[in-house]
Every structure is written in C-alpha cells, then in structure tokens.
Coordinates of C-alpha atoms in Angstrom, one line a residue:
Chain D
X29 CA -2.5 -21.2 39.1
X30 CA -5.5 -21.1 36.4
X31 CA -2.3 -21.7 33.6
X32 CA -0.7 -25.3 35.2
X33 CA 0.3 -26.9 32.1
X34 CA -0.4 -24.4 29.5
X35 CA 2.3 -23.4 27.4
X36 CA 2.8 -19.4 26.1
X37 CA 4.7 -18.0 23.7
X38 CA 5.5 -14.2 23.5
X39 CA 7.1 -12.3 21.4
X40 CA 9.0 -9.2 22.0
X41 CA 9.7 -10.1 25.6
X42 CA 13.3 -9.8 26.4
X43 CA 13.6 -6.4 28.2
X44 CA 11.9 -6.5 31.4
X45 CA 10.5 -3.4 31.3
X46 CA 8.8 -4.6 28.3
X47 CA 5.1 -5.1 28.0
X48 CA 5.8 -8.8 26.2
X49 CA 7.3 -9.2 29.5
X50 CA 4.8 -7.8 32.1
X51 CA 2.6 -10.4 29.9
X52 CA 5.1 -13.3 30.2
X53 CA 5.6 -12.6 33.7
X54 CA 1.9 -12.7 34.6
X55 CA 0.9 -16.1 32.6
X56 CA 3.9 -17.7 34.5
X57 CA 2.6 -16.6 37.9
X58 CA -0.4 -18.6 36.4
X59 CA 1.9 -21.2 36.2
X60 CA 2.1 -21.6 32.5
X61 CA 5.5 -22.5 30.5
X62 CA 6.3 -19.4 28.6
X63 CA 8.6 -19.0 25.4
X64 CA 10.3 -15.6 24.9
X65 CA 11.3 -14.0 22.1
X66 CA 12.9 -11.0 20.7
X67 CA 14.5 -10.2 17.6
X68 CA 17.6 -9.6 19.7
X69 CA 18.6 -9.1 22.8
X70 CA 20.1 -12.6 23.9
X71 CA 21.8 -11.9 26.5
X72 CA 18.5 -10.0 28.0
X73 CA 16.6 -13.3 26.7
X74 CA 18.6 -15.9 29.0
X75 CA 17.9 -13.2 31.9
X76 CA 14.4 -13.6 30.7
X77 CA 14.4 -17.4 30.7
X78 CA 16.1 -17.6 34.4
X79 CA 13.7 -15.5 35.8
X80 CA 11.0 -17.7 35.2
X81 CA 13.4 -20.9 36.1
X82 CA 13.3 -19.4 39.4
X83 CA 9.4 -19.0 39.5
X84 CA 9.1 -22.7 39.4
X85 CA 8.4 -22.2 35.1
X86 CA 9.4 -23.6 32.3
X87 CA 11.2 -21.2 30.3
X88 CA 12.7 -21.0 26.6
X89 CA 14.1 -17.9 24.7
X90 CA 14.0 -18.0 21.1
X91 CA 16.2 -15.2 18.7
X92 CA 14.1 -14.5 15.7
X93 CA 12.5 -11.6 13.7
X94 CA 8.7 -12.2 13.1
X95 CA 9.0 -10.5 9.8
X96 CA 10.6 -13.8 8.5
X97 CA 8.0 -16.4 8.4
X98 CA 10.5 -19.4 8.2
X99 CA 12.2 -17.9 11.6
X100 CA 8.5 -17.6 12.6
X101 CA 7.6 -21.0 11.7
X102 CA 10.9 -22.5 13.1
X103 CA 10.2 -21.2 16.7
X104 CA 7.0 -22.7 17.0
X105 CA 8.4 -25.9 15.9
X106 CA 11.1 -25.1 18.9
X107 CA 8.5 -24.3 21.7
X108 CA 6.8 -27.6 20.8
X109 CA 9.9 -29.6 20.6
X110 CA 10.5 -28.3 24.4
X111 CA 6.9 -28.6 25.8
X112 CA 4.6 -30.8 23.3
X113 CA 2.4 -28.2 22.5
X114 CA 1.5 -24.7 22.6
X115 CA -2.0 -23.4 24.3
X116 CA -1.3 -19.5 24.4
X117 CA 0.5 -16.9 21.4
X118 CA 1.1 -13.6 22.5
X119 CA 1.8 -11.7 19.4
X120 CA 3.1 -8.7 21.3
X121 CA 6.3 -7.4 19.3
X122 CA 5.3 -4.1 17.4
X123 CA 7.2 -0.8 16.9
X124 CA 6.5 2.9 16.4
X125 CA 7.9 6.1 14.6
X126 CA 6.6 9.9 14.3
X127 CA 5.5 11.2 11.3
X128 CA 2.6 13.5 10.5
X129 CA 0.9 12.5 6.9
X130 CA 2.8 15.0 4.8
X131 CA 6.1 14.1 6.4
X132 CA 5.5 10.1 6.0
X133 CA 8.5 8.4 4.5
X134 CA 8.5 5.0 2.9
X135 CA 11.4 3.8 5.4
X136 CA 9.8 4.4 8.0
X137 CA 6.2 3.6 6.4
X138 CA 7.4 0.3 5.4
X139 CA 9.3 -0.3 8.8
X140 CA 6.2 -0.2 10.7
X141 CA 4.0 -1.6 8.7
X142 CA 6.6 -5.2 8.3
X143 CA 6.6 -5.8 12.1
X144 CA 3.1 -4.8 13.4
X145 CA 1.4 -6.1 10.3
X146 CA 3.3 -8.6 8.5
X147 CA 5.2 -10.1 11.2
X148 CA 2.1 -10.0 12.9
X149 CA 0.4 -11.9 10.7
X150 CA 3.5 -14.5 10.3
X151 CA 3.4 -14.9 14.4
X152 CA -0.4 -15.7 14.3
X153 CA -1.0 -17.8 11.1
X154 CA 1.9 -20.0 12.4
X155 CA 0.4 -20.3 15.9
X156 CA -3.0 -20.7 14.1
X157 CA -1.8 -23.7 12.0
X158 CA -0.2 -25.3 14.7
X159 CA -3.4 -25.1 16.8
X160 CA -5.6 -26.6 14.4
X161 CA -3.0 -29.8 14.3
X162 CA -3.1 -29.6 17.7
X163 CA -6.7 -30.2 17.8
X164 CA -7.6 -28.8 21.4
X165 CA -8.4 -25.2 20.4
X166 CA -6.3 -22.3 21.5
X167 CA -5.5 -18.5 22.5
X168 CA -4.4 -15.7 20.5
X169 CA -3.7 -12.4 21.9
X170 CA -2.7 -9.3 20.4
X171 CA -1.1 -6.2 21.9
X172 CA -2.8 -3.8 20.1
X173 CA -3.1 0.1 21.2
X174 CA -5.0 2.6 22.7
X175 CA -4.3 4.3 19.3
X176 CA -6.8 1.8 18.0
X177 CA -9.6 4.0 18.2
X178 CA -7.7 7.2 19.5
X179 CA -5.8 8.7 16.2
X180 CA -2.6 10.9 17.0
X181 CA -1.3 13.4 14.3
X182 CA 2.1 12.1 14.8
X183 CA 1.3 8.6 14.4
X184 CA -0.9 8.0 11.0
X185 CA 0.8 5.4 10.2
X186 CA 1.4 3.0 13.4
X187 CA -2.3 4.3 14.8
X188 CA -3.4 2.4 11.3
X189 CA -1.7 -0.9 11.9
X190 CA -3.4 -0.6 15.2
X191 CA -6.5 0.6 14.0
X192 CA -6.8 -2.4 11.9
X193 CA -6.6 -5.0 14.5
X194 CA -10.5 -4.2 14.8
X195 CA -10.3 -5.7 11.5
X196 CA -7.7 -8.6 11.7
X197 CA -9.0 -9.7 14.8
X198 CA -12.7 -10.3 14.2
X199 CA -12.1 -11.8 10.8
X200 CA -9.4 -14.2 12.7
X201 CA -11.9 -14.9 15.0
X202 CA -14.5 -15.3 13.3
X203 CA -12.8 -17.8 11.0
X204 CA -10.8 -19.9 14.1
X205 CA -13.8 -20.2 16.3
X206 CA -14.6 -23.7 14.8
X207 CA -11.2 -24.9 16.5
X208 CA -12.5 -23.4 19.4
X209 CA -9.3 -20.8 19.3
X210 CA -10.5 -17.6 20.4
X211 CA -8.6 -14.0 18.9
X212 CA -8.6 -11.1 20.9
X213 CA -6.5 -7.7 21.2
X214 CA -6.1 -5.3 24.0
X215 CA -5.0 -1.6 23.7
X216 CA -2.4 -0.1 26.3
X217 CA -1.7 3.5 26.8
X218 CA 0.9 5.0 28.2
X219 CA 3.4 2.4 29.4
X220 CA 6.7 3.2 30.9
X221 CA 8.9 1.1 28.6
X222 CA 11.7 1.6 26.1
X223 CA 9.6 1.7 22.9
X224 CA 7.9 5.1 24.8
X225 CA 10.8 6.2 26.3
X226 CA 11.9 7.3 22.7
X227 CA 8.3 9.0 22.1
X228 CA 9.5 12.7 21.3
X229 CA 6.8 13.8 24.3
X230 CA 8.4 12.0 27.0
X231 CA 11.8 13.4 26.4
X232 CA 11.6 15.6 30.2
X233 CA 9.4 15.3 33.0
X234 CA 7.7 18.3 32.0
X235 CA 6.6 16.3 29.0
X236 CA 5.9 12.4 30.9
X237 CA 3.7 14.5 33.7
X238 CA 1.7 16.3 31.4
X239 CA 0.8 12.6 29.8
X240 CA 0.1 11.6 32.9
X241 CA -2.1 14.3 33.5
X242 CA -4.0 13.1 30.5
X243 CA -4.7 10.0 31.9
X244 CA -8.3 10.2 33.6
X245 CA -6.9 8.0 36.2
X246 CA -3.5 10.2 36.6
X247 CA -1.1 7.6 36.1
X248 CA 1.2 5.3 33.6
X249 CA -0.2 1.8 33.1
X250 CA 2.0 -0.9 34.8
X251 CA 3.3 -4.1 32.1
X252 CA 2.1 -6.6 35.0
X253 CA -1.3 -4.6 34.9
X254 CA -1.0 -5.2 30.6
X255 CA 0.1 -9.1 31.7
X256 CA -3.3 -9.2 33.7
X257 CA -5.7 -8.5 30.5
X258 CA -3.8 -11.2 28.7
X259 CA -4.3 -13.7 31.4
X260 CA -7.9 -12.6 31.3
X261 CA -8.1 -14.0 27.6
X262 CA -5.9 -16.5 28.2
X263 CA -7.8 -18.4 31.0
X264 CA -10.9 -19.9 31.5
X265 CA -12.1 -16.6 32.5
X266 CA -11.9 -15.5 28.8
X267 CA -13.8 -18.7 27.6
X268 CA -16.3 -17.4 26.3
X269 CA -14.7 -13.7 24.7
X270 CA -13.5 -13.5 21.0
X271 CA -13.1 -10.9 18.7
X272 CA -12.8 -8.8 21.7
X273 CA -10.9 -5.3 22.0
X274 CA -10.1 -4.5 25.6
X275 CA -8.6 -0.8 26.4
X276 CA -6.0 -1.3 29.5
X277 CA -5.0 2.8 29.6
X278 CA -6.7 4.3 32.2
X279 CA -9.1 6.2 30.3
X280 CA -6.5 7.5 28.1
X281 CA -8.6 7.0 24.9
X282 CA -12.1 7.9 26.0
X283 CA -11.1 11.2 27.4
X284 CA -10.4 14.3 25.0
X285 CA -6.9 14.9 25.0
X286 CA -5.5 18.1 24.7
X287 CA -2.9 18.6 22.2
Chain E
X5 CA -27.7 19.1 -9.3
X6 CA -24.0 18.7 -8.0
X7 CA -22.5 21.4 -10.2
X8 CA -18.8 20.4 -10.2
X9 CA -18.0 22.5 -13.9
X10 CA -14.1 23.2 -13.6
X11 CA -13.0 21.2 -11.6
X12 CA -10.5 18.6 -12.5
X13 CA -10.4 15.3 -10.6
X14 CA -7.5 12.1 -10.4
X15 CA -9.1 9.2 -10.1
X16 CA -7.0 6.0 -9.1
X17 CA -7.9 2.2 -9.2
X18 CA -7.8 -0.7 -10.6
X19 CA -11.1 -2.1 -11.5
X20 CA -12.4 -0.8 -14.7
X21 CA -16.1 -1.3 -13.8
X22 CA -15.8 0.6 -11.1
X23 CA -13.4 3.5 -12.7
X24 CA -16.2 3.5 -15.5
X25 CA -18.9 4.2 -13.1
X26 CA -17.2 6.9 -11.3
X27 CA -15.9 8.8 -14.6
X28 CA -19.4 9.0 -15.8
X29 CA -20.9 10.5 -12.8
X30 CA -18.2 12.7 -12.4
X31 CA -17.9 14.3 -15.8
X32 CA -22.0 14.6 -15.7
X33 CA -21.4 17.6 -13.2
X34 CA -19.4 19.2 -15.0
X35 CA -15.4 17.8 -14.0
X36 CA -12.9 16.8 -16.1
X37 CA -10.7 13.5 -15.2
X38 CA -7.4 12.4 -15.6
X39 CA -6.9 8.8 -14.2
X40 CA -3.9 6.5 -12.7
X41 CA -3.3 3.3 -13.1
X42 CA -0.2 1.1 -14.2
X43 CA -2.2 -1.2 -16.6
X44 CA -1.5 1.3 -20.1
X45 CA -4.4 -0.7 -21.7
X46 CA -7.2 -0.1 -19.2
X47 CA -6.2 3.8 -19.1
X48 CA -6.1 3.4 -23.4
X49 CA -10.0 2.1 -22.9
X50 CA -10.8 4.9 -20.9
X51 CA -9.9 7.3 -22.6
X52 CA -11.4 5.9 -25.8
X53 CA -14.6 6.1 -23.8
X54 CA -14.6 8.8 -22.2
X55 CA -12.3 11.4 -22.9
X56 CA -10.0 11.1 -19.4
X57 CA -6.7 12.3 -19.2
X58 CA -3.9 9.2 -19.1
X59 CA -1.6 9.1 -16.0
X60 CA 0.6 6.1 -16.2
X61 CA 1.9 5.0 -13.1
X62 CA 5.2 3.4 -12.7
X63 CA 4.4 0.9 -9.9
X64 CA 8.6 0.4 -9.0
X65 CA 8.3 4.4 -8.3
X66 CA 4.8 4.7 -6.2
X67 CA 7.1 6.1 -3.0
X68 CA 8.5 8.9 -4.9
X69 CA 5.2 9.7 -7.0
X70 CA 5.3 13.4 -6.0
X71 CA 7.1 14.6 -8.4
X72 CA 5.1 13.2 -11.0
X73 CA 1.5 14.2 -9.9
X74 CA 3.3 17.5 -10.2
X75 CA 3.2 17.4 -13.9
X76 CA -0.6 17.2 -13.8
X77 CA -1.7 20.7 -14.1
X78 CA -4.8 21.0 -12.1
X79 CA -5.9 18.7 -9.4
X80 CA -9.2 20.1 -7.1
X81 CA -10.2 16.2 -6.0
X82 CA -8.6 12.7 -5.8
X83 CA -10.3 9.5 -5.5
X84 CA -8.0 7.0 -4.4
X85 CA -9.3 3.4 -5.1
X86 CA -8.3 -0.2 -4.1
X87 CA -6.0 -2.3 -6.9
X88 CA -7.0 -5.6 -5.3
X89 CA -9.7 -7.6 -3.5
X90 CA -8.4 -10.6 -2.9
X91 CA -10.7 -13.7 -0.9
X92 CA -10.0 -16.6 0.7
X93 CA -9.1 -17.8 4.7
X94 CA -6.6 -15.9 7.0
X95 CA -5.2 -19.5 7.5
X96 CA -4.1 -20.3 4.0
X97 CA -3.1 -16.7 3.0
X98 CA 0.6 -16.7 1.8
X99 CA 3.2 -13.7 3.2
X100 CA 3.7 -12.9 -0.5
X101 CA 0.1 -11.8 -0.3
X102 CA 0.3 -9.7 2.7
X103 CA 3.4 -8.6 0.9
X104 CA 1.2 -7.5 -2.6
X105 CA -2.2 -6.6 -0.4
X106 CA -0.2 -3.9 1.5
X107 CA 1.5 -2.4 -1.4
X108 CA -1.4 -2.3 -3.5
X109 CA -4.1 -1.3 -1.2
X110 CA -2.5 0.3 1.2
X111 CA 0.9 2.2 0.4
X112 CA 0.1 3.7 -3.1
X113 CA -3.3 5.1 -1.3
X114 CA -0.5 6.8 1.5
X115 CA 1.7 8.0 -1.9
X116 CA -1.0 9.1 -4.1
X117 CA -3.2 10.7 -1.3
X118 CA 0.1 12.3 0.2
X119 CA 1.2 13.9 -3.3
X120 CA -2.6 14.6 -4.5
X121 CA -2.7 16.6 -1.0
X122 CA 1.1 18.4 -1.6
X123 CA -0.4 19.3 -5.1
X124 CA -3.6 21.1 -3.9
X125 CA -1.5 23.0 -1.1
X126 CA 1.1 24.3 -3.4
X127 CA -1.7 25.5 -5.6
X128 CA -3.7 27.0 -2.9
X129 CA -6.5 24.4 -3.7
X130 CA -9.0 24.2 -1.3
X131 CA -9.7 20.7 -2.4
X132 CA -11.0 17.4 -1.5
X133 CA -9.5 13.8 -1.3
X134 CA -11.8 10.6 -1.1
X135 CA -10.7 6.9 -0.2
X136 CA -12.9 4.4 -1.6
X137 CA -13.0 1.4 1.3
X138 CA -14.6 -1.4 1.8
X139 CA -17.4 -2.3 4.5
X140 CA -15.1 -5.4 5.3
X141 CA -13.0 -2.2 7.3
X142 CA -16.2 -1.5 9.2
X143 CA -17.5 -5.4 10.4
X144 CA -15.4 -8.2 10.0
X145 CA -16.0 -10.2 7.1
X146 CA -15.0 -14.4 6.8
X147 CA -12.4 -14.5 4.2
X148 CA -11.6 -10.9 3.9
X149 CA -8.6 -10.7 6.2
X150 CA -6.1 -9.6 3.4
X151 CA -7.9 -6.8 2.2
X152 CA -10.3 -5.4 5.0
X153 CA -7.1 -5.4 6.8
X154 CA -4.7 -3.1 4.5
X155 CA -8.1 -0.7 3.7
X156 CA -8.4 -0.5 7.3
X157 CA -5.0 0.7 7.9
X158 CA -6.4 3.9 5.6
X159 CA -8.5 4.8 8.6
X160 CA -6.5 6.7 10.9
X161 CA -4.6 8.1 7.9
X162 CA -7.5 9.3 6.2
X163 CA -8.7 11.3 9.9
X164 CA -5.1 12.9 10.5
X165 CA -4.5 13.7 7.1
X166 CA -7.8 15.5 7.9
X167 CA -6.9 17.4 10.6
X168 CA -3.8 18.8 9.5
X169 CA -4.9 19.3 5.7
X170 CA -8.1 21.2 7.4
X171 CA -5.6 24.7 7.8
X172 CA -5.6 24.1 3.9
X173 CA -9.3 23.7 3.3
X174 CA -8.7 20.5 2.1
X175 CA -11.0 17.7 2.9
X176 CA -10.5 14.2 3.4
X177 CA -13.1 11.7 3.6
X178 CA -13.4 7.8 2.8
X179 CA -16.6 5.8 0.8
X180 CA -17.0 2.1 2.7
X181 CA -18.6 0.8 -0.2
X182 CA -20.6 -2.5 0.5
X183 CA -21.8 -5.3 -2.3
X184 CA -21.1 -3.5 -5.4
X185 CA -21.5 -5.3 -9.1
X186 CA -18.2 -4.9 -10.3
X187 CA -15.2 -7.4 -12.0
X188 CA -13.9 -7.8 -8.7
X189 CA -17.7 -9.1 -7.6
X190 CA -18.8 -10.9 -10.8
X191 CA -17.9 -14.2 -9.7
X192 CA -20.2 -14.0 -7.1
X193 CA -23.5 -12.3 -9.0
X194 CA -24.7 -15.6 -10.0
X195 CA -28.4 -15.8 -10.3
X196 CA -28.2 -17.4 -7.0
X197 CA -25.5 -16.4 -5.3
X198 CA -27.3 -12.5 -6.1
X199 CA -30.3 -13.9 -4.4
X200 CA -28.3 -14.6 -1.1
X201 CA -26.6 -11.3 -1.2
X202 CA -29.9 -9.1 -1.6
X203 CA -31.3 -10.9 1.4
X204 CA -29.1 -9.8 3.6
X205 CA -29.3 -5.9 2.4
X206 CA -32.2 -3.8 3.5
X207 CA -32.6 -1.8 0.3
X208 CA -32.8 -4.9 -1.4
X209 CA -30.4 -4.9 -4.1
X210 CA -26.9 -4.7 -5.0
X211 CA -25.6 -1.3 -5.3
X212 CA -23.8 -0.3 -9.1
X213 CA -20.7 1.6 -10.0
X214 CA -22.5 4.8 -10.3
X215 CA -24.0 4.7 -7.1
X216 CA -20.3 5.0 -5.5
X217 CA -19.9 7.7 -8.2
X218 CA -22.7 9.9 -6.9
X219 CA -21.4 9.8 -3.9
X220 CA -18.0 10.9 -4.3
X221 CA -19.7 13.8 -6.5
X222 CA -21.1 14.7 -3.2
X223 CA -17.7 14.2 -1.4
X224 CA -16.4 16.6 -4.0
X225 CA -18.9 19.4 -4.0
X226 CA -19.8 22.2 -1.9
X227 CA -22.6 20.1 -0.6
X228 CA -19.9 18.5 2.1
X229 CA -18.2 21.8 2.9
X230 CA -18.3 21.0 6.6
X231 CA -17.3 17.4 6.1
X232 CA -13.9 15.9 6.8
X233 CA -12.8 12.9 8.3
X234 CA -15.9 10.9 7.3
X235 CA -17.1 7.5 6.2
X236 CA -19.8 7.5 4.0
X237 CA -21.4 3.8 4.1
X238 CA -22.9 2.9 0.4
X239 CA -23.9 -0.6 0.9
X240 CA -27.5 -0.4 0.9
X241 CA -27.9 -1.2 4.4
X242 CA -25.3 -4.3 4.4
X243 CA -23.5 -3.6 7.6
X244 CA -27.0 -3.7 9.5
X245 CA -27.6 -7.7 9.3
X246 CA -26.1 -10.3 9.3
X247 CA -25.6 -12.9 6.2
X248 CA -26.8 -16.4 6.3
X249 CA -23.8 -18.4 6.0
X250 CA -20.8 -18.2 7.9
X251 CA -19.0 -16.3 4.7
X252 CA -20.6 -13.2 3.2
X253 CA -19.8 -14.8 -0.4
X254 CA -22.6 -16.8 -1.2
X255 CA -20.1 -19.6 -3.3
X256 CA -17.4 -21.8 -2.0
X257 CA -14.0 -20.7 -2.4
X258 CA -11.5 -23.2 -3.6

C-alpha cells in the first residue's frame, strides 16, 4: 500500500478495458484515491467510481474534455475540493487514426493532434500549477506509445504526438524538478482495448495473431501490467527517475517488424 | 562544387535571416528559388535582393495548399522552415500558444511538405524535401517546450513520408539546426550572452545562416543520393555538452 493517502487523477479512464483504467486500478490497490475521467461515458464513470468504493478507495468521476482548458482546470479544482490535494496526474487520454502522409487530412490531423497534444498539455500545465501551490512536489505520468520511437506508415501523424513526448517530457522535467515533481512517459504496445480494437489490423484473428506474433514475447500487454509502470513512477520506487521513457510492449519496438 | 544548375527549389519560412542565408547558397549552385511565406513584404525584399520567385501564402487556406503549389511550374526540392520560435516556461505558456505553435510549426510543414511531395510525383520528379528542425527536438531544452515540441512532431512524419515517397525517388530528410545568428536569436547574441553560448559548442562559435544553407545544398544534390529519413545536426557540436545555467539562453526571460 506504497499510495496510502496519495491522491491520483486519470484521465481517460472510464471503460474498464481501458489502459487509464488498468492505471487507476493499480494506484488504488496502492491504496491511493483516484479521480476518473473521460470525456464521456458517465454512466461507465459511476461503474468506475464504485469499483474503487469497493476496494476500500476514494473514488470521484469527473465528465470533461481535456481539450478545454477551463473543463481542465475545473476538475482539478474538483479533485481537490474532494481530497485536499492532488499527489499523482495521469495524463492518459489520447486517440488515434490511419492515414499514410499523402492521404493525411486536416480532420483528422487536427483531431489528433487537439487531444494527445493540446489537451495533453491542458491536463499537465493544470496539474503542474496546482503542484507548485501545493508545495510538496508531485508526479506526472504520461501514456505515451511504443510508436514513440517505432514509426508506422499508417500512423505519421499520432506516432509524432508520441514521438514528441521525448521532447515535452524532458523539457517538463527539466523545468518542474525544482518543485521536486518528477515528468515521465511510458510507451505500451499492443493493448487489447477499444481504441485498438478499431486498428484496421486487428479487424480478424488472422490479423490480432499475426500482431501477437510480432511481439518478441508472443503476447498482448495487459492495462494492469500498463497500471504497474505507472505505479513505478508514481511511488517512492520512482523517486529518483525523471525525464524517463519506459517501453511496457514486450519488445514490440526493439524488434524489426515485418510489414 | 554542389552543382545544383536547373533545379528549381521552394523554400518556406519565416525568418528572413535565415531565408536570406539559404537563397544565397542555393542559387550559388546553380538553382533557381521561388519562396512562401504569408508576410507580402518580406517575399517583396527577397526578391528585390535576390531575384526569387513570390509565392504568397494564404494562411486561412494552408490545409488545402495543393492546389496552389500546383501552379508553381517546377519544383525538384522543398525546404520547409519553422514560422515561430517562441521561449519562455512550459508552466506559463498560454493554450492560445500551443494553439499558434502547432499551426505554425507544425501543420503548414504537414501541408506544404504533403503538396511539395504530390507535385514532384505528378511530375515524375525524383526530388528532395528537407525540414529545417531545431536541436531543442533532439535534447530537451529549458524553455523550449512550445516549439521543440511541434518540430518534434515533424519527426516521424519526416521518416514515413520517407518510406513511402522512396518508390518515387523522392527524398526526405530534416536539418536540426543548433545556435544559429538569426532575428529569431538576436536577442540573445549579446556580447555576453555570445560568450556563454560558444562555451558550450565544441567548434567554438555560433553557426550563420549560410552554414544551414550549405547543408541543405547537400540535402539537395546527388551527393545524398542514398540518404532519406535523416537528421543532419548543424550545431557545431551543441548537443554534445551541456550549458552552464539551467536555460540554454544565456539572458533572463521576463
């Protein structure tokens, strides 16, 4: 219970087969209060709040789209309202689309780019501020991608916003390590949950096992085992780590993957 | 010599230092230039100095920019440069600026690179397409988080555009330029504040517009036929130390 008295907030949590959820699930079994968001959902967002009623948590769901930075700021006054403070910001909420560089559209250009970089940005600048008032340092965690540093044809686009968490993160960290916060981003591979259950790949079982097969370790990542590298940075195992980039994808992005 | 006689090159950007710099080394070998930009006066100046080609752009119209590249007869290069640099701490950065940093530094390089690329394909160009970065994309830099982030975002592009463009012959590569004396730099290449940048650079100096221009001559030229995908780091040896201070600009921001 290394997170008694901590208090998490995570955004894109509401389906439970959601990594944001595999990472809310595992601080709580740390024993930290979590705060669950989605930008909708609700009714998946009480689910999400009972659930960790009935692991002895605190729990709190909050409705709001991170690409609005008063919604953004407004739930972080609503987490502290509830539980004084807030120790731990998953900014986990991202999303993905396929297209190939000539094919890229500005709808779906500009879609991608709003939540995993601007909304990003809203969901850490307002944890960052609050931190620094709080005056007791801090944790910020991003779920990043395995597309970080392993580029896809179909993906220019989202692999960039992932690509440039290398960047975000170590300036971030770099200039928050004076409040003792520390910044750090992991990248997850293949992940059984709804945002790659639309990848145009995984469409039969032909298509998931032949991603598995990719996998140097033959298998889909678990969101509990994407929960466990965020408890890593957000205990006091992680102390001392910042600016860190963690792959949690069994391989996937060090091995050469046939296309 | 980099011999790059008829070949005609669009060059993007928004700091005149550093368009100057790269239209002179450029038309040396041989190219002619048309440049882009959406300030009408800075493209007047160029071409008073140098000859170039005008190619307004319409900023409201960036995502549908194809069918205005088209009207530019011959394209065999593109250098796509940065509009903004902006500096100043992660924490105070507004979401208007995020807003601005992404369109400016990052979406018109995706529109421009994207219809410079269409161009060369319909015109069975075997050609080559350079992004000029920033070595705040390779290490993280204190105070650069709005704009090392959007050129970042250019990486991945840059490498997949790459890889399918290659069936074309096209190349893409990118230029991480370092400490460069430029408008966007001047307020920091005080007698002093130079003297704390050149300590932290191996070749002991801070590099000039022309530097970046001979090396997208290269980027252009046969000489990097069997490049693609590519950065090219022209910092002087920047990205080897460390600086002094906690911020790589040697005066305080306010």
């Amino acid at each position: 219970m290394r997170l008694k008295g901590k208090t998490a907030l995570v955004t894109g949590a509401a389906d439970n087969r959601s990594i944001g959820w595999g990472i809310a699930r595992a601080l709580a079994e740390e024993g930290a209060n979590v705060v669950v968001n989605d930008i909708s959902q609700s009714d998946k967002l009480t689910a999400r709040v009972n659930d960790l009623k009935q692991m002895g948590c605190g729990g709190l769901a909050v409705q709001a789209d991170i690409t609005d930075h008063e919604a953004v700021d407004d739930m972080i006054e609503q987490a502290v309202d509830e539980f004084g403070q807030i120790d731990i910001v998953c900014s986990n909420a991202g999303i993905i689309r396929w297209e190939s560089f000539l094919e890229i559209t500005p709808e779906n250009l500009r879609a991608i780019v709003n939540v995993n970089i601007k909304g990003n940005a809203n969901v850490c600048r307002s944890a960052a501020k609050q931190m620094i008032k709080q005056g007791h340092g801090g944790r910020i965690i991003i779920t990043s991608s395995v597309q970080s540093d392993m580029h896809f044809t179909v993906t220019p686009v989202y692999g960039g916003t992932k690509h440039a968490m290398h960047t975000f993160v170590g300036v971030l960290a770099l200039e928050l390590a004076p409040y003792n916060i520390t910044v750090n981003h992991f990248g997850p591979g293949w992940v059984r949950s709804a945002l790659n259950d639309i990848a145009p790949d995984q469409q039969n079982d032909d298509g998931i096992e032949a991603n598995r097969q990719n996998v140097p370790l033959k298998r889909d990542g678990l969101t509990s085992e994407m929960g466990r590298a965020a408890v890593y940075f957000a205990s006091a195992d992680g102390d001392y780590t910042t600016g860190a980039f963690i792959r949690v994808d069994g391989g996937l992005g060090i091995s050469k993957y046939s296309i | 010599m980099i011999d790059l006689s008829g070949k005609h090159i669009l060059i993007t950007g928004g700091d005149i230092t550093l368009l100057r710099g790269i239209i002179k080394q450029v038309q040396s070998a041989g190219a002619t230039v048309t440049v882009s930009n959406h300030h009408f006066d800075v493209l007047v100046k160029l071409e008073d100095e140098f000859g170039i080609t005008k190619f307004p752009l319409n900023w409201n119209e960036l995502d549908h920019t194809a069918p205005y590249i088209d009207r530019i007869k011959q394209i065999d290069g593109a250098i796509i440069c940065p509009f903004w640099q902006p500096v100043g701490r992660f924490v105070d950065s507004a979401p208007l600026e995020w807003d601005d940093a992404i369109d400016i530094n990052y979406e018109a390089a995706v529109y421009l690179s994207q219809a410079a690329a269409k161009h060369m394909i319909k015109n069975k160009v075997s050609g080559s397409i350079i992004f000029l970065t920033s070595v705040a994309t390779l290490m993280p830099l204190v105070d650069t988080s709005l704009y090392g982030t959007s050129l970042a975002m250019l990486r991945p592009l840059a490498k997949m555009a790459a890889v399918d463009c290659g069936q074309y012959g096209i190349r893409v590569n990118m230029i991480a330029m370092g400490w460069i004396e430029s408008n966007s730099t001047q307020a920091y290449l005080t007698d002093d504040g130079k003297a704390f940048i050149e300590r932290g650079i191996p070749l002991g100096q801070v590099g000039t517009p022309q530097t970046v221009g001979d090396a997208c001559c290269f980027l252009l030229s046969d000489l990097s036929d069997y490049m693609t995908g590519t950065v090219l780091t022209v910092d002087g040896g920047y990205t080897l130390t460390r600086s002094e201070g906690q911020s790589p600009y040697p005066t305080p921001i306010d």
